PDB file of C-alpha atoms in Angstrom:
ATOM      1  CA  MET V   1      12.673-104.721 -32.078  1.00 84.00           C
ATOM      2  CA  ASN V   2       9.623-103.423 -30.233  1.00 89.00           C
ATOM      3  CA  LEU V   3       6.990-106.155 -30.773  1.00 91.00           C
ATOM      4  CA  THR V   4       4.380-107.448 -28.339  1.00 92.00           C
ATOM      5  CA  ILE V   5       2.818-110.884 -28.566  1.00 94.00           C
ATOM      6  CA  THR V   6      -0.261-111.336 -26.405  1.00 94.00           C
ATOM      7  CA  PRO V   7      -0.707-114.541 -24.377  1.00 96.00           C
ATOM      8  CA  ALA V   8      -3.486-115.668 -26.778  1.00 95.00           C
ATOM      9  CA  ALA V   9      -1.236-115.201 -29.821  1.00 92.00           C
ATOM     10  CA  GLU V  10       1.676-116.836 -28.012  1.00 94.00           C
ATOM     11  CA  LYS V  11      -0.483-119.897 -27.306  1.00 94.00           C
ATOM     12  CA  PHE V  12      -1.631-120.064 -30.945  1.00 91.00           C
ATOM     13  CA  ILE V  13       1.886-119.636 -32.395  1.00 92.00           C
ATOM     14  CA  ASN V  14       3.361-122.232 -30.026  1.00 91.00           C
ATOM     15  CA  ARG V  15       0.571-124.647 -30.976  1.00 90.00           C
ATOM     16  CA  MET V  16       1.328-124.158 -34.686  1.00 89.00           C
ATOM     17  CA  ILE V  17       5.036-124.784 -34.065  1.00 90.00           C
ATOM     18  CA  ARG V  18       4.226-127.876 -31.995  1.00 89.00           C
ATOM     19  CA  PHE V  19       1.950-129.189 -34.768  1.00 87.00           C
ATOM     20  CA  SER V  20       4.883-128.886 -37.182  1.00 82.00           C
ATOM     21  CA  GLY V  21       6.498-131.737 -35.264  1.00 73.00           C
ATOM     22  CA  ASP V  22       9.607-129.986 -33.992  1.00 74.00           C
ATOM     23  CA  ALA V  23       9.898-127.537 -31.117  1.00 72.00           C
ATOM     24  CA  GLY V  24      12.981-126.068 -32.830  1.00 79.00           C
ATOM     25  CA  HIS V  25      10.972-124.529 -35.676  1.00 89.00           C
ATOM     26  CA  GLY V  26      10.293-120.804 -35.989  1.00 93.00           C
ATOM     27  CA  PHE V  27       7.225-118.832 -37.016  1.00 93.00           C
ATOM     28  CA  ARG V  28       7.798-116.924 -40.263  1.00 93.00           C
ATOM     29  CA  LEU V  29       5.832-113.700 -40.786  1.00 90.00           C
ATOM     30  CA  VAL V  30       5.780-111.830 -44.071  1.00 89.00           C
ATOM     31  CA  VAL V  31       4.030-108.469 -43.936  1.00 83.00           C
ATOM     32  CA  THR V  32       3.613-106.295 -46.998  1.00 80.00           C
ATOM     33  CA  PRO V  33       1.779-103.056 -47.781  1.00 76.00           C
ATOM     34  CA  GLY V  34      -1.789-103.679 -48.907  1.00 67.00           C
ATOM     35  CA  GLY V  35      -5.140-104.744 -47.555  1.00 59.00           C
ATOM     36  CA  CYS V  36      -7.801-102.602 -45.916  1.00 54.00           C
ATOM     37  CA  SER V  37      -5.532-101.570 -43.035  1.00 54.00           C
ATOM     38  CA  GLY V  38      -2.540-100.812 -45.194  1.00 59.00           C
ATOM     39  CA  LEU V  39      -0.921-104.188 -44.427  1.00 64.00           C
ATOM     40  CA  SER V  40      -1.255-107.721 -45.750  1.00 70.00           C
ATOM     41  CA  SER V  41       0.328-110.746 -44.081  1.00 75.00           C
ATOM     42  CA  ASP V  42       1.191-114.420 -44.520  1.00 86.00           C
ATOM     43  CA  PHE V  43       2.739-116.886 -42.069  1.00 87.00           C
ATOM     44  CA  THR V  44       4.298-120.349 -42.075  1.00 91.00           C
ATOM     45  CA  VAL V  45       6.195-122.597 -39.664  1.00 92.00           C
ATOM     46  CA  GLU V  46       9.778-123.111 -40.839  1.00 93.00           C
ATOM     47  CA  LYS V  47      12.816-125.116 -39.706  1.00 91.00           C
ATOM     48  CA  LYS V  48      15.116-122.175 -40.332  1.00 92.00           C
ATOM     49  CA  PRO V  49      14.944-118.615 -41.678  1.00 94.00           C
ATOM     50  CA  PHE V  50      14.960-117.986 -45.406  1.00 95.00           C
ATOM     51  CA  ASP V  51      17.936-116.199 -46.953  1.00 95.00           C
ATOM     52  CA  GLY V  52      17.636-112.532 -46.008  1.00 93.00           C
ATOM     53  CA  ASP V  53      15.311-113.146 -43.034  1.00 95.00           C
ATOM     54  CA  VAL V  54      15.900-111.514 -39.683  1.00 93.00           C
ATOM     55  CA  THR V  55      15.463-113.698 -36.589  1.00 94.00           C
ATOM     56  CA  VAL V  56      13.533-111.995 -33.781  1.00 92.00           C
ATOM     57  CA  GLU V  57      12.900-113.438 -30.325  1.00 92.00           C
ATOM     58  CA  ALA V  58       9.658-112.247 -28.741  1.00 90.00           C
ATOM     59  CA  SER V  59       7.825-113.791 -25.776  1.00 88.00           C
ATOM     60  CA  GLY V  60      10.049-116.860 -26.037  1.00 89.00           C
ATOM     61  CA  ILE V  61       9.072-117.413 -29.682  1.00 91.00           C
ATOM     62  CA  THR V  62      11.493-117.404 -32.587  1.00 93.00           C
ATOM     63  CA  LEU V  63      10.125-115.319 -35.447  1.00 94.00           C
ATOM     64  CA  PHE V  64      11.618-115.236 -38.930  1.00 95.00           C
ATOM     65  CA  MET V  65      10.879-112.109 -40.963  1.00 95.00           C
ATOM     66  CA  PRO V  66      12.202-110.400 -44.049  1.00 95.00           C
ATOM     67  CA  LEU V  67      13.686-107.045 -43.033  1.00 93.00           C
ATOM     68  CA  PRO V  68      10.831-105.031 -44.642  1.00 91.00           C
ATOM     69  CA  SER V  69       8.332-107.017 -42.547  1.00 90.00           C
ATOM     70  CA  GLN V  70      10.303-106.327 -39.403  1.00 91.00           C
ATOM     71  CA  MET V  71      10.187-102.618 -40.172  1.00 89.00           C
ATOM     72  CA  LEU V  72       6.409-102.719 -40.798  1.00 86.00           C
ATOM     73  CA  LEU V  73       5.808-104.567 -37.505  1.00 87.00           C
ATOM     74  CA  GLU V  74       7.888-102.213 -35.362  1.00 89.00           C
ATOM     75  CA  GLY V  75       5.727-101.294 -32.377  1.00 89.00           C
ATOM     76  CA  ALA V  76       2.982-103.771 -33.311  1.00 86.00           C
ATOM     77  CA  VAL V  77       0.927-105.993 -31.051  1.00 88.00           C
ATOM     78  CA  ILE V  78       0.225-109.498 -32.333  1.00 87.00           C
ATOM     79  CA  ASP V  79      -2.974-110.942 -30.885  1.00 87.00           C
ATOM     80  CA  PHE V  80      -5.188-113.950 -31.590  1.00 88.00           C
ATOM     81  CA  SER V  81      -8.911-113.496 -32.072  1.00 84.00           C
ATOM     82  CA  GLU V  82     -11.546-116.202 -32.141  1.00 86.00           C
ATOM     83  CA  THR V  83     -15.210-115.547 -32.872  1.00 83.00           C
ATOM     84  CA  PRO V  84     -18.045-117.887 -33.816  1.00 87.00           C
ATOM     85  CA  VAL V  85     -17.348-117.197 -37.512  1.00 82.00           C
ATOM     86  CA  SER V  86     -13.562-116.740 -37.691  1.00 76.00           C
ATOM     87  CA  ALA V  87     -10.273-117.239 -35.924  1.00 79.00           C
ATOM     88  CA  GLY V  88      -6.820-115.891 -36.648  1.00 78.00           C
ATOM     89  CA  LEU V  89      -3.949-113.608 -35.813  1.00 78.00           C
ATOM     90  CA  VAL V  90      -4.645-109.906 -35.473  1.00 79.00           C
ATOM     91  CA  PHE V  91      -1.831-107.391 -36.018  1.00 77.00           C
ATOM     92  CA  ILE V  92      -2.418-104.083 -34.262  1.00 82.00           C
ATOM     93  CA  THR V  93      -0.047-101.530 -35.723  1.00 75.00           C
ATOM     94  CA  PRO V  94      -0.304 -98.073 -34.201  1.00 72.00           C
ATOM     95  CA  ASN V  95       1.455 -96.320 -37.080  1.00 58.00           C
ATOM     96  CA  SER V  96      -0.495 -97.783 -40.011  1.00 52.00           C
ATOM     97  CA  PRO V  97      -3.059 -95.648 -41.775  1.00 48.00           C
ATOM     98  CA  GLY V  98      -6.430 -96.949 -42.791  1.00 44.00           C
ATOM     99  CA  GLU V  99      -9.471 -98.631 -41.394  1.00 42.00           C
ATOM    100  CA  SER V 100      -9.606-101.751 -39.334  1.00 43.00           C
ATOM    101  CA  CYS V 101     -10.085-105.174 -40.884  1.00 48.00           C
ATOM    102  CA  SER V 102     -11.725-106.480 -37.738  1.00 43.00           C
ATOM    103  CA  SER V 103     -15.102-108.135 -38.054  1.00 36.00           C
ATOM    104  CA  SER V 104     -16.817-105.695 -35.678  1.00 36.00           C
ATOM    105  CA  GLY V 105     -16.645-102.797 -38.118  1.00 34.00           C
ATOM    106  CA  ASN V 106     -16.694-100.330 -35.205  1.00 36.00           C
ATOM    107  CA  GLU V 107     -13.267 -98.807 -35.737  1.00 38.00           C
ATOM    108  CA  ALA V 108     -12.918 -95.639 -37.752  1.00 36.00           C
ATOM    109  CA  ASN V 109      -9.969 -94.078 -39.564  1.00 36.00           C
ATOM    110  CA  HIS V 110      -7.044 -92.852 -37.474  1.00 36.00           C
ATOM    111  CA  HIS V 111      -7.329 -95.671 -34.952  1.00 41.00           C
ATOM    112  CA  PRO V 112      -4.644 -98.305 -34.693  1.00 47.00           C
ATOM    113  CA  ALA V 113      -4.971-100.607 -37.677  1.00 48.00           C
ATOM    114  CA  LYS V 114      -5.794-104.271 -37.248  1.00 51.00           C
ATOM    115  CA  VAL V 115      -5.132-106.982 -39.783  1.00 50.00           C
ATOM    116  CA  GLU V 116      -6.906-110.267 -39.136  1.00 53.00           C
ATOM    117  CA  ILE V 117      -5.246-113.272 -40.739  1.00 54.00           C
ATOM    118  CA  SER V 118      -7.403-116.389 -40.820  1.00 58.00           C
ATOM    119  CA  ILE V 119      -5.942-119.655 -39.581  1.00 58.00           C
ATOM    120  CA  ASP V 120      -6.956-121.284 -42.877  1.00 58.00           C
ATOM    121  CA  GLN V 121      -4.052-119.380 -44.460  1.00 54.00           C
ATOM    122  CA  ILE V 122      -1.519-121.520 -42.587  1.00 55.00           C
ATOM    123  CA  LYS V 123       0.997-123.096 -44.908  1.00 55.00           C
ATOM    124  CA  ARG V 124       3.533-125.762 -44.096  1.00 55.00           C
ATOM    125  CA  ARG V 125       6.674-126.190 -46.172  1.00 56.00           C
ATOM    126  CA  GLN V 126       7.791-129.741 -46.750  1.00 53.00           C
TER     127      GLN V 126
END
């Protein structure tokens, strides 16, 4: 799979896994069509993949994804953005149509789409 995780996103994801209490956990990403960029996303830290998940290793991180999510993230860059008013993962997908969901509002149609996922959406399964 062609997926890039920036150093900022790598640091954030590793911190979330560490906070789960076990370095052996993986970071589960679920990406679906929807949202202002054409994609909507959710993430959790999990001990193991769910039935039907694909395990992807990227930048030394174990990612669990349903196959449709893996296909939607092909060629994507996962970054972490922190501003005075928000912080979260940003998915830059060069093949997605639509406008950016970034807070700057500067991007126009036909640019790579960005999906910002706030850190307050973090869920932990017990």
